PDB file of C-alpha atoms in Angstrom:
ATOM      1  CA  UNK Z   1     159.918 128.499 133.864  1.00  0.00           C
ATOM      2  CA  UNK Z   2     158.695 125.530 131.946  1.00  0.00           C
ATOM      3  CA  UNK Z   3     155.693 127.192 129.886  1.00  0.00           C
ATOM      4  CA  UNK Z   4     157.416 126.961 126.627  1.00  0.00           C
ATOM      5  CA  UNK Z   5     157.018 123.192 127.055  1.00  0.00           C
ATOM      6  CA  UNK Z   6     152.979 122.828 126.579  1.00  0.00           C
ATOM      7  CA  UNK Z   7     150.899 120.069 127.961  1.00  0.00           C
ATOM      8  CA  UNK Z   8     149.689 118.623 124.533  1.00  0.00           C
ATOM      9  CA  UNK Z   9     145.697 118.832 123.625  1.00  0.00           C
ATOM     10  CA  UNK Z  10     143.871 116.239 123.330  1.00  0.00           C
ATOM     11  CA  UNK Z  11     143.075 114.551 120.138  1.00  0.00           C
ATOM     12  CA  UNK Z  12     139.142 116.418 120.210  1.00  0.00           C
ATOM     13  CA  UNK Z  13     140.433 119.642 121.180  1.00  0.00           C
ATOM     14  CA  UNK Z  14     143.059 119.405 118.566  1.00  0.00           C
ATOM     15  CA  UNK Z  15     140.531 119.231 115.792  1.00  0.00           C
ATOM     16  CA  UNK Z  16     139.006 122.219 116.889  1.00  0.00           C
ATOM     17  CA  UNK Z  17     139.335 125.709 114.832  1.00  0.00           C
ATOM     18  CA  UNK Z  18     139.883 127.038 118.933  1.00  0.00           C
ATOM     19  CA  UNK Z  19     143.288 124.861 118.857  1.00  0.00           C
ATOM     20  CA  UNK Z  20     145.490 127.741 117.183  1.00  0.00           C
ATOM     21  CA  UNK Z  21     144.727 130.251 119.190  1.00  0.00           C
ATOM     22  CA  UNK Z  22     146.522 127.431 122.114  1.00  0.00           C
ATOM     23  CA  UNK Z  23     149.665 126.236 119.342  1.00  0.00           C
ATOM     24  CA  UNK Z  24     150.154 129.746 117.402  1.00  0.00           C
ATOM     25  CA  UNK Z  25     150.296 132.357 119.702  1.00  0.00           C
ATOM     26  CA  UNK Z  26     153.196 131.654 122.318  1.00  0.00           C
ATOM     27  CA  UNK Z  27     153.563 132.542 125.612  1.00  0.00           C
ATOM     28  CA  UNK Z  28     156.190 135.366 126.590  1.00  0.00           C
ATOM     29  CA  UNK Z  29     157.937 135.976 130.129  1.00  0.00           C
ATOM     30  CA  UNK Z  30     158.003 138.928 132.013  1.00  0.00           C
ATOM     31  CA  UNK Z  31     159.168 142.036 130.903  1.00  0.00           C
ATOM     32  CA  UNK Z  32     162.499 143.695 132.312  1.00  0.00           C
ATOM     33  CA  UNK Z  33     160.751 146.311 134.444  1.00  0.00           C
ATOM     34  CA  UNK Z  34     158.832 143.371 135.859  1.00  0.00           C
ATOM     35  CA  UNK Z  35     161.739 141.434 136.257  1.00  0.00           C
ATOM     36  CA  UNK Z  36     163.785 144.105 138.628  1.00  0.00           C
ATOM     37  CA  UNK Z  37     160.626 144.553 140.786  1.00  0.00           C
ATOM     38  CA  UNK Z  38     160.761 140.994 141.392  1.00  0.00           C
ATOM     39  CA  UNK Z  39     164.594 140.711 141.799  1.00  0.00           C
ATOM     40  CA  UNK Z  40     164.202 143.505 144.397  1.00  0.00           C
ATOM     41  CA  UNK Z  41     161.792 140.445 146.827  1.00  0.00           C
ATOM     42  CA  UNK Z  42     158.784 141.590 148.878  1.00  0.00           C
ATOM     43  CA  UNK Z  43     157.357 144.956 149.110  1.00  0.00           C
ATOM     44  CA  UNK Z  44     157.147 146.917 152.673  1.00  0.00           C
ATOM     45  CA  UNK Z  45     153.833 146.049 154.394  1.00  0.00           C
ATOM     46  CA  UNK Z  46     153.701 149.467 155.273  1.00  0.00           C
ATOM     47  CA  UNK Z  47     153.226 150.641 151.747  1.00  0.00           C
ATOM     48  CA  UNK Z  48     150.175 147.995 151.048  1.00  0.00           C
ATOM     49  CA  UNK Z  49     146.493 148.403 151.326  1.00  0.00           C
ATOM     50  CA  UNK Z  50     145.457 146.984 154.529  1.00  0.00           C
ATOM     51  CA  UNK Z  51     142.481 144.175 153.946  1.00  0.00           C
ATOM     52  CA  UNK Z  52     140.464 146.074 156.101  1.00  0.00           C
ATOM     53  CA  UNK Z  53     140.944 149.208 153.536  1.00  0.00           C
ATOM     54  CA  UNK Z  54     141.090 146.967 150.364  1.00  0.00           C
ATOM     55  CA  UNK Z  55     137.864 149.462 149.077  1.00  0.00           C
ATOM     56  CA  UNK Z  56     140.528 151.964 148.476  1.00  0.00           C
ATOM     57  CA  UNK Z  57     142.039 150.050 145.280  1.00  0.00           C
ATOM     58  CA  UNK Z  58     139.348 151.722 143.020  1.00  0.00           C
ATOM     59  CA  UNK Z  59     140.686 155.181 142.523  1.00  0.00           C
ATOM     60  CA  UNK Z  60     139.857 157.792 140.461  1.00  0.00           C
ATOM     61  CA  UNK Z  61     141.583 158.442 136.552  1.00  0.00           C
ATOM     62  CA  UNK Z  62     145.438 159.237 137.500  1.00  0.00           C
ATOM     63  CA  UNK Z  63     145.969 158.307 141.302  1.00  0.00           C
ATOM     64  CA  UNK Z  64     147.638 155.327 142.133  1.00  0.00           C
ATOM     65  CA  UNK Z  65     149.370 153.391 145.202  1.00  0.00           C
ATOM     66  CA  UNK Z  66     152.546 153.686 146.360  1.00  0.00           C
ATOM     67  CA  UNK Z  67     153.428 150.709 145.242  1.00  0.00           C
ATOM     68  CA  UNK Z  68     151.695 149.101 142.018  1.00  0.00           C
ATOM     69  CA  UNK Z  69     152.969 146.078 141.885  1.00  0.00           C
ATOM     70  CA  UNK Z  70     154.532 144.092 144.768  1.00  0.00           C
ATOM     71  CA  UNK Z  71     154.193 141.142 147.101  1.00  0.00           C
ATOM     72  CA  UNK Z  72     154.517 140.691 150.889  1.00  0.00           C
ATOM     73  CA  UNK Z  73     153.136 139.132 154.082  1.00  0.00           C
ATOM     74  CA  UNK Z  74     151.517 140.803 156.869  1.00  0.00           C
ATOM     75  CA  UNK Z  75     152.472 140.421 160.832  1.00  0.00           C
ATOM     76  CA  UNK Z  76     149.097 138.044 161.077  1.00  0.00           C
ATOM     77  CA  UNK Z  77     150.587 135.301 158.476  1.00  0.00           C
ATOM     78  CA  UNK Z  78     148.136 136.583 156.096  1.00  0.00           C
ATOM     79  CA  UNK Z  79     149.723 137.740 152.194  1.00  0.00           C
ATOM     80  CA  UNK Z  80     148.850 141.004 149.695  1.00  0.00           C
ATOM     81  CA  UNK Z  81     149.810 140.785 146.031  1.00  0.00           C
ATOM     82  CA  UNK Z  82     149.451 143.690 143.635  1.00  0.00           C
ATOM     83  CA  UNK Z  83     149.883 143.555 139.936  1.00  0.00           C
ATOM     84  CA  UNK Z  84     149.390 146.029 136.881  1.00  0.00           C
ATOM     85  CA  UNK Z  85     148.704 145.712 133.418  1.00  0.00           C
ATOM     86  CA  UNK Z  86     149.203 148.406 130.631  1.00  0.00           C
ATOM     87  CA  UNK Z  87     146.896 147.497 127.590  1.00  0.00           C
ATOM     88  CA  UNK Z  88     147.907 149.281 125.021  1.00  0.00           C
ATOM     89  CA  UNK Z  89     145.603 151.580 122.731  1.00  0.00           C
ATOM     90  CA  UNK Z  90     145.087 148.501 119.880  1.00  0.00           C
ATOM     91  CA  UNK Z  91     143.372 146.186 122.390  1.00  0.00           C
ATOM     92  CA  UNK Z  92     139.317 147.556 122.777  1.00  0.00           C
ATOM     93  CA  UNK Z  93     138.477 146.383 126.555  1.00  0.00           C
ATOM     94  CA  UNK Z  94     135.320 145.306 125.512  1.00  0.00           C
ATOM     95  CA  UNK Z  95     137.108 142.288 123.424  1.00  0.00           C
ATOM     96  CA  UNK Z  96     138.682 141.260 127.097  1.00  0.00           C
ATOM     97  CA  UNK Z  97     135.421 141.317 129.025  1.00  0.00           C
ATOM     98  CA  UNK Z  98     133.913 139.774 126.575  1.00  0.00           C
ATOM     99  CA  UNK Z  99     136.488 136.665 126.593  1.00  0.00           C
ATOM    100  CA  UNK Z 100     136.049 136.472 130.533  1.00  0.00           C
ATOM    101  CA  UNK Z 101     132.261 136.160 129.716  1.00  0.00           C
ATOM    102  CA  UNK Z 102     132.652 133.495 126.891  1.00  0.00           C
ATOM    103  CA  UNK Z 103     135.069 131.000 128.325  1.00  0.00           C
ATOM    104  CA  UNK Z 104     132.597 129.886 130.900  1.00  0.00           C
ATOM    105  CA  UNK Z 105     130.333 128.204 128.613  1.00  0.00           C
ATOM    106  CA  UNK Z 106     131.820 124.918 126.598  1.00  0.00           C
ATOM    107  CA  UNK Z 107     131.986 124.380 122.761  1.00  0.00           C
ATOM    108  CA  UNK Z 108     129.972 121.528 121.227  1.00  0.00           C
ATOM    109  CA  UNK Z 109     133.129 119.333 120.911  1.00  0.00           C
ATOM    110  CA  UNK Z 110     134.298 119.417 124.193  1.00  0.00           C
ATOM    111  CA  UNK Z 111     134.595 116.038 126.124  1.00  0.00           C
ATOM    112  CA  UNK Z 112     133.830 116.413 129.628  1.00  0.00           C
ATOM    113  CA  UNK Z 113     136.746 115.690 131.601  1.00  0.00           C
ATOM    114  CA  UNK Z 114     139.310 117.089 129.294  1.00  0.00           C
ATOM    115  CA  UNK Z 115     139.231 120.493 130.554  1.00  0.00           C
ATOM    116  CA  UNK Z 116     137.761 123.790 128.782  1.00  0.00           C
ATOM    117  CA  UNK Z 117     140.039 124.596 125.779  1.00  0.00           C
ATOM    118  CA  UNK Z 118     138.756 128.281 126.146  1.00  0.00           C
ATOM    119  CA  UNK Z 119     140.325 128.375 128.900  1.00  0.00           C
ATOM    120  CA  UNK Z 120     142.882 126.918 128.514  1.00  0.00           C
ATOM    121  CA  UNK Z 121     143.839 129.412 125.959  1.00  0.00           C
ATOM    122  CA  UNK Z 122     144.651 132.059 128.725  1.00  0.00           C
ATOM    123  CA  UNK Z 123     147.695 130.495 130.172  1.00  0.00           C
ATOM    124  CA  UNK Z 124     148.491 127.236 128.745  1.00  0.00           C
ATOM    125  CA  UNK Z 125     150.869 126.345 131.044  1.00  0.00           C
ATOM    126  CA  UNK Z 126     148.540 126.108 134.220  1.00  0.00           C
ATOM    127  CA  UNK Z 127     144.948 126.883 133.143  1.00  0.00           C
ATOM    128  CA  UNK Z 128     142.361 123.376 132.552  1.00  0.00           C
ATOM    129  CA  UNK Z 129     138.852 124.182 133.908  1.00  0.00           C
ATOM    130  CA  UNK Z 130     136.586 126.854 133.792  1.00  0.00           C
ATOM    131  CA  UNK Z 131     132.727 126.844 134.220  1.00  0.00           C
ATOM    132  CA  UNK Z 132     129.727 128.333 135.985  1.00  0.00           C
ATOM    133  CA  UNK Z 133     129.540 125.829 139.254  1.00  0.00           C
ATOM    134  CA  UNK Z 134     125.979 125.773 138.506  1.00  0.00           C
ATOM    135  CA  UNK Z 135     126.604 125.230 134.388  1.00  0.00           C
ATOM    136  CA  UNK Z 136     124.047 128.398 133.121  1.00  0.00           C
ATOM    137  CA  UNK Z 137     125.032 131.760 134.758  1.00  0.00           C
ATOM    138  CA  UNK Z 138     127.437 133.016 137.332  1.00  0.00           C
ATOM    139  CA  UNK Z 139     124.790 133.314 140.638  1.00  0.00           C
ATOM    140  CA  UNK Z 140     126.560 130.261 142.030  1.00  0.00           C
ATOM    141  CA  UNK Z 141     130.024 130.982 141.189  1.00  0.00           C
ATOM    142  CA  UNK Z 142     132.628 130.197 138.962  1.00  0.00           C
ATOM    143  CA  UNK Z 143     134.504 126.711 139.076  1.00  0.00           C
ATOM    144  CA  UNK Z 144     138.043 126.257 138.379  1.00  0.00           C
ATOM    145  CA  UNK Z 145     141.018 124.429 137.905  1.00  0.00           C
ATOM    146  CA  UNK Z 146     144.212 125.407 137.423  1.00  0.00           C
ATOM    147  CA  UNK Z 147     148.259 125.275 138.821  1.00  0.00           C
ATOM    148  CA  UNK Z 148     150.353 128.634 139.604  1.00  0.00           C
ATOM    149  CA  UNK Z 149     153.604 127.877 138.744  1.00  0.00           C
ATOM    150  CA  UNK Z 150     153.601 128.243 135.071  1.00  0.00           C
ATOM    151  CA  UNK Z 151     154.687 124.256 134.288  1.00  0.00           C
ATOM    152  CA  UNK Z 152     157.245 123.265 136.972  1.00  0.00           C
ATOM    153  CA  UNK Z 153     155.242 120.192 138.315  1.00  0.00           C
ATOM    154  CA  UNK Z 154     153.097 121.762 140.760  1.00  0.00           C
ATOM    155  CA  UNK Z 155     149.316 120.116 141.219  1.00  0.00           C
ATOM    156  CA  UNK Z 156     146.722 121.876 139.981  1.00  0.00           C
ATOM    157  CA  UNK Z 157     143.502 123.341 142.371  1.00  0.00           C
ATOM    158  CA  UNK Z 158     139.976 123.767 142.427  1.00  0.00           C
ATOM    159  CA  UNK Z 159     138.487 126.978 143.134  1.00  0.00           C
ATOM    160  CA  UNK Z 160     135.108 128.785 143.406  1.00  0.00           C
ATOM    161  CA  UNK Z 161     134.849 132.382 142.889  1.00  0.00           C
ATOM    162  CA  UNK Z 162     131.937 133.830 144.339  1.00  0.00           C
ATOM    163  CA  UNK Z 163     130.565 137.459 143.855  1.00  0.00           C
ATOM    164  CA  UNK Z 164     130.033 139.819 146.908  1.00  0.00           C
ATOM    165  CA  UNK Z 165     128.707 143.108 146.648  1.00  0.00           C
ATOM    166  CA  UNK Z 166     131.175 146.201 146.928  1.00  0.00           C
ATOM    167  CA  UNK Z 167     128.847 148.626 148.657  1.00  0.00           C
ATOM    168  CA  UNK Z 168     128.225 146.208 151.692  1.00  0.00           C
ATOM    169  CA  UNK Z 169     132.130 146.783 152.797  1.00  0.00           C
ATOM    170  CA  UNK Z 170     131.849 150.609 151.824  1.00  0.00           C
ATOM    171  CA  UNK Z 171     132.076 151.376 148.759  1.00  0.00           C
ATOM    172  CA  UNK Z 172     130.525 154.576 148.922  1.00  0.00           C
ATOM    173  CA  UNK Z 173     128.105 156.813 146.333  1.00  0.00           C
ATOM    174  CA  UNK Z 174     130.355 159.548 147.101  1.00  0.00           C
ATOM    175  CA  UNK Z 175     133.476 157.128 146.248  1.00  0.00           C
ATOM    176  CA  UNK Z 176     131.270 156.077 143.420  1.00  0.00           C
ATOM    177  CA  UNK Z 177     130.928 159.893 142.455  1.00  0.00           C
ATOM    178  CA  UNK Z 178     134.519 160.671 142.384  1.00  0.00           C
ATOM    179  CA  UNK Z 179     135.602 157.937 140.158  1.00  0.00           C
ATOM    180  CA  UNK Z 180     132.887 158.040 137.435  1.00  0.00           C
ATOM    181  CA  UNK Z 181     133.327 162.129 137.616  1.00  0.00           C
ATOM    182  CA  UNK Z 182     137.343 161.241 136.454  1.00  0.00           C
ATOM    183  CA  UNK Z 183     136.367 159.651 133.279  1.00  0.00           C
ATOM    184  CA  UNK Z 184     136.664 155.587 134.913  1.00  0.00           C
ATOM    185  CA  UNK Z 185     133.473 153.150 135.470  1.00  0.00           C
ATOM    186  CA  UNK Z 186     132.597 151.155 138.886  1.00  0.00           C
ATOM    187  CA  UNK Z 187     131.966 148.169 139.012  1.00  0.00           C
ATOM    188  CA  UNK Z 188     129.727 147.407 142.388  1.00  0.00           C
ATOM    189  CA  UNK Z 189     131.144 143.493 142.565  1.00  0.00           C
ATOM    190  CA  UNK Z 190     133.506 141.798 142.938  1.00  0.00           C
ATOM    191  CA  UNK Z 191     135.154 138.102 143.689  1.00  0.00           C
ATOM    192  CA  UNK Z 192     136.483 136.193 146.313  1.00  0.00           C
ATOM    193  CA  UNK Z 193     137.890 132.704 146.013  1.00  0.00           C
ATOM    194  CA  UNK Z 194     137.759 129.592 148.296  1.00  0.00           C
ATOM    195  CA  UNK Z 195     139.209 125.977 147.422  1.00  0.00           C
ATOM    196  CA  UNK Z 196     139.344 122.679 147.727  1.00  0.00           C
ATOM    197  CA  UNK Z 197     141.987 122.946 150.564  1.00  0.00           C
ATOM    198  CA  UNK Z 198     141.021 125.260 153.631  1.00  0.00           C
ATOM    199  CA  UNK Z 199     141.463 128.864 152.799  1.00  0.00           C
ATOM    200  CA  UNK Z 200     140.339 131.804 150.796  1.00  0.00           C
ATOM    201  CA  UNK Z 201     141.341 134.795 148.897  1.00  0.00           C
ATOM    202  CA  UNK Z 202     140.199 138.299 148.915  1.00  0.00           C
ATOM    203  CA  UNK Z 203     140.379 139.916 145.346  1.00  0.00           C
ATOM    204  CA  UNK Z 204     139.646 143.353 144.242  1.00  0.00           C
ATOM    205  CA  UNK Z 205     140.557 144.931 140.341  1.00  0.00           C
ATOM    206  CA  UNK Z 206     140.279 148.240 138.331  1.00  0.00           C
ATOM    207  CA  UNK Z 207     140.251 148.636 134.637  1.00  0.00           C
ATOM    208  CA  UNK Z 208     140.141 151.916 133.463  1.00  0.00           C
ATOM    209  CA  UNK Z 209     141.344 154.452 131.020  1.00  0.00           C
ATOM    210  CA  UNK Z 210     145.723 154.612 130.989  1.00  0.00           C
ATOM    211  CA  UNK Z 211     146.720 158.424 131.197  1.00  0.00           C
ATOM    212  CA  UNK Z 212     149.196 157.152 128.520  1.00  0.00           C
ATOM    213  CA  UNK Z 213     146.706 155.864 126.207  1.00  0.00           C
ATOM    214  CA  UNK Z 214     144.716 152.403 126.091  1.00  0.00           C
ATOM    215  CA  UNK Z 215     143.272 151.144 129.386  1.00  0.00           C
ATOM    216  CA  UNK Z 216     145.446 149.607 132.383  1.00  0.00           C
ATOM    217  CA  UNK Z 217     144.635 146.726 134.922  1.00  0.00           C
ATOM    218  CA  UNK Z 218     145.367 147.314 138.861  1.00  0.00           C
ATOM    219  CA  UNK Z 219     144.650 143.891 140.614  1.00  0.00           C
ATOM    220  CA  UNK Z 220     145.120 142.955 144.366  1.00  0.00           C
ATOM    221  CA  UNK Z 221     144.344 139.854 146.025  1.00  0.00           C
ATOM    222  CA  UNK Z 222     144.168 139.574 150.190  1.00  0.00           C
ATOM    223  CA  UNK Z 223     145.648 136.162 151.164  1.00  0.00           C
ATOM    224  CA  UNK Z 224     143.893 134.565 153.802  1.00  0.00           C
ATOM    225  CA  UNK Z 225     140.721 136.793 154.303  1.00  0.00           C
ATOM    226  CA  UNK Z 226     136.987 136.472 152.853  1.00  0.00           C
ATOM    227  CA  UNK Z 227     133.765 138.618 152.978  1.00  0.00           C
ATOM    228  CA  UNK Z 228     130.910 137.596 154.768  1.00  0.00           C
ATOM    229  CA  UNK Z 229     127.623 139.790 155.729  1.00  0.00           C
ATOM    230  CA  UNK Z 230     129.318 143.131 155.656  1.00  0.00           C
ATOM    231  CA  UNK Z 231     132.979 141.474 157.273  1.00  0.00           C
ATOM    232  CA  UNK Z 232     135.680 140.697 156.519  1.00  0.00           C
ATOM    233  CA  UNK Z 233     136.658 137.222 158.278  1.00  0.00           C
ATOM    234  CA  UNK Z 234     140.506 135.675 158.793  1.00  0.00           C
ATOM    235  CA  UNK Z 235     140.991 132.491 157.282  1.00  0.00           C
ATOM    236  CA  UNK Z 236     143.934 131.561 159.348  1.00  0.00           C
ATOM    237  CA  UNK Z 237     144.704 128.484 157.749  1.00  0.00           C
ATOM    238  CA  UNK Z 238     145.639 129.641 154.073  1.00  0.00           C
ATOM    239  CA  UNK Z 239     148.454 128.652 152.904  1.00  0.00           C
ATOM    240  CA  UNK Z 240     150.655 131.572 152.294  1.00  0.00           C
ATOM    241  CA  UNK Z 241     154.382 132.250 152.091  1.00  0.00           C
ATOM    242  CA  UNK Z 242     156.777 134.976 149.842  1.00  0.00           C
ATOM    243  CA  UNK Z 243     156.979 132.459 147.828  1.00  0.00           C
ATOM    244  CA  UNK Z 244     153.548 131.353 147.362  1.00  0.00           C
ATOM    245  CA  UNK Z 245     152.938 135.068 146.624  1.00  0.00           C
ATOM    246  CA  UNK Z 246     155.879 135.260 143.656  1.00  0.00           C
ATOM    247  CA  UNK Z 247     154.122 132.843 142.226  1.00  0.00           C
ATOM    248  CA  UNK Z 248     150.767 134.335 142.738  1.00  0.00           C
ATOM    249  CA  UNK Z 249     152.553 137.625 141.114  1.00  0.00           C
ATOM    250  CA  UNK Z 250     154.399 135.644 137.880  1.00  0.00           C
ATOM    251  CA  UNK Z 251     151.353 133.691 137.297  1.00  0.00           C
ATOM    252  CA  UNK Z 252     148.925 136.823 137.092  1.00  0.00           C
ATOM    253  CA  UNK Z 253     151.457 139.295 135.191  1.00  0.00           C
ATOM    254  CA  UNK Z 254     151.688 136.525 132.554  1.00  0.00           C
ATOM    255  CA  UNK Z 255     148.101 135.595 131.868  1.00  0.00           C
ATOM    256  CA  UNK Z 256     146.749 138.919 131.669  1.00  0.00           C
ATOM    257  CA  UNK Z 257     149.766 140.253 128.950  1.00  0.00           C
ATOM    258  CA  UNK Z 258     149.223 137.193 127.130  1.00  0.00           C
ATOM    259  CA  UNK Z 259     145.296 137.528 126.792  1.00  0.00           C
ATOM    260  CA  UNK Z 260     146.648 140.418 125.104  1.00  0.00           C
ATOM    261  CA  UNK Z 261     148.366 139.016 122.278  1.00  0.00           C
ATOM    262  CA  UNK Z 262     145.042 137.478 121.394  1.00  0.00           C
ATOM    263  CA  UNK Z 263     142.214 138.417 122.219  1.00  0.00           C
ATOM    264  CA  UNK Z 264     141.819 141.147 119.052  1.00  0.00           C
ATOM    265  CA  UNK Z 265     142.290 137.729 116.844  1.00  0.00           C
ATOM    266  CA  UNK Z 266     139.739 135.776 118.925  1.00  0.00           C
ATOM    267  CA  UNK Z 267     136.877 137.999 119.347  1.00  0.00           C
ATOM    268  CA  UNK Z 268     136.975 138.711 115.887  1.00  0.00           C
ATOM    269  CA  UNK Z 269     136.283 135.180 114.947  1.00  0.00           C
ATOM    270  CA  UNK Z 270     133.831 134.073 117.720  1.00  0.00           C
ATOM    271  CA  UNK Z 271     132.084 136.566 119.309  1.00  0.00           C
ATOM    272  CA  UNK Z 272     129.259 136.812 116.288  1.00  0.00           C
ATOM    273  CA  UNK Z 273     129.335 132.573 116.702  1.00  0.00           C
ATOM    274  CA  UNK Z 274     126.794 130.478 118.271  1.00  0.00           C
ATOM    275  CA  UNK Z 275     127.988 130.437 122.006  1.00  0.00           C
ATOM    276  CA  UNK Z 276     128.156 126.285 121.322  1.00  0.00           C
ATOM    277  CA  UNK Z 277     130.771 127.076 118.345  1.00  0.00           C
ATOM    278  CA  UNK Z 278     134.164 125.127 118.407  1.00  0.00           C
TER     279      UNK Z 278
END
């Protein structure tokens, strides 16, 4: 992996206060328990959620898959990815949701065409982009840019995420009832992503209180599959592969931990700030 070689700011962004938080807090790689479940190549299908059950990732405080954290295609050419996060006691959740809130909206500085340092920041060796497609609020989606394969030379993509809402693919009150009675929120949307190459992904995560302290992240993405008016549709030409999905797995497992290593640090400075602050 190439990310301890960084693409280098440009001159604007450099001057920014925002720049440190890109230069002084490095990337790490993957841990050793990470690194085995990789080594041991994809998951049985068997063991993942089915798209067509994908409501049943939200589970109450304490119950988890079979499998947590894996990677494998399906019979129809279609792929599943599953990743998880442990954030540890120190980090307060609301810091992280408020980061995912912040970095669509650009600093004063900012050049248009130079990507969003904020951004940026996440996973400097493949994030560039981020905005609200329609520049003020999230009704129209989320744009952005970005590669997955953590510096190697890869091009980087344009995607939308748009919202859908969980309870038109049955979510449940009673589902609803059981989690919230086990000490975890619901959230009642969620995101699915389309590009600018055929194709779309189906995503679905869980934050929620850690039976070992802190919070922890359960994420799963559908390869190859959208929502639409209560549906879920095939997207049959997705790209998709094992090893598209590795790198769909290395490329999640690293942003989130690293958000970790800063996001105390950042909210701390900013998030009392005009939104416009550099």
């Amino acid at each position: 992996m190439a990310y301890n070689t960084l693409p280098e700011l440009f001159p604007e962004e450099k001057e920014m206060p925002l720049a440190k938080y890109y230069y002084n807090y490095p990337m790490h790689d993957l841990g050793p328990l990470e690194k085995q479940v990789l080594d041991l190549g994809p998951m049985d299908p068997a063991k993942a959620i089915k798209p067509e059950n994908f409501i049943d990732t939200l589970k109450p405080f304490g119950e988890y898959d079979e499998v947590e954290m894996g990677y494998c295609m399906f019979p129809d050419g279609s792929g599943y990815v599953a990743t998880y996060t442990r954030i540890p006691p120190d980090v307060d959740v609301k810091k992280m949701y408020w980061y995912m809130g912040w970095l669509n909206h650009r600093s004063k500085s900012m050049v248009f065409g130079h990507g969003n340092l904020r951004y940026k920041i996440w996973n400097p060796a493949d994030h560039w982009d981020h905005h609200f497609v329609n520049w003020n609020d999230g009704k129209d989606g989320i744009f952005t840019t970005e590669s997955l394969d953590l510096g190697e030379g890869d091009r980087k993509y344009d995607t939308i995420r748009h919202n859908y809402n969980l309870r038109d693919y049955g979510l449940s009150e009673e589902r609803i009832k059981e989690i919230t009675d086990s000490g975890c929120k619901v959230k009642e949307t969620a995101g699915w992503e389309s590009f600018d190459t055929p194709g779309a992904h189906l995503t679905l995560a869980q934050i929620r209180p850690c039976p070992l302290g802190g919070y922890e992240r359960r994420g799963r993405e559908w390869i190859g599959w959208r929502p639409c008016e209560g549906k879920l549709i095939r997207e049959e030409k997705t790209p998709c592969d094992e090893a598209y999905l590795k790198k769909v797995m290395i490329h999640t497992l690293i942003e989130w931990n690293h958000m970790l290593t800063f996001v105390n640090d950042l909210y701390e400075e900013y998030h009392d700030k005009p939104l416009d602050a550099d």
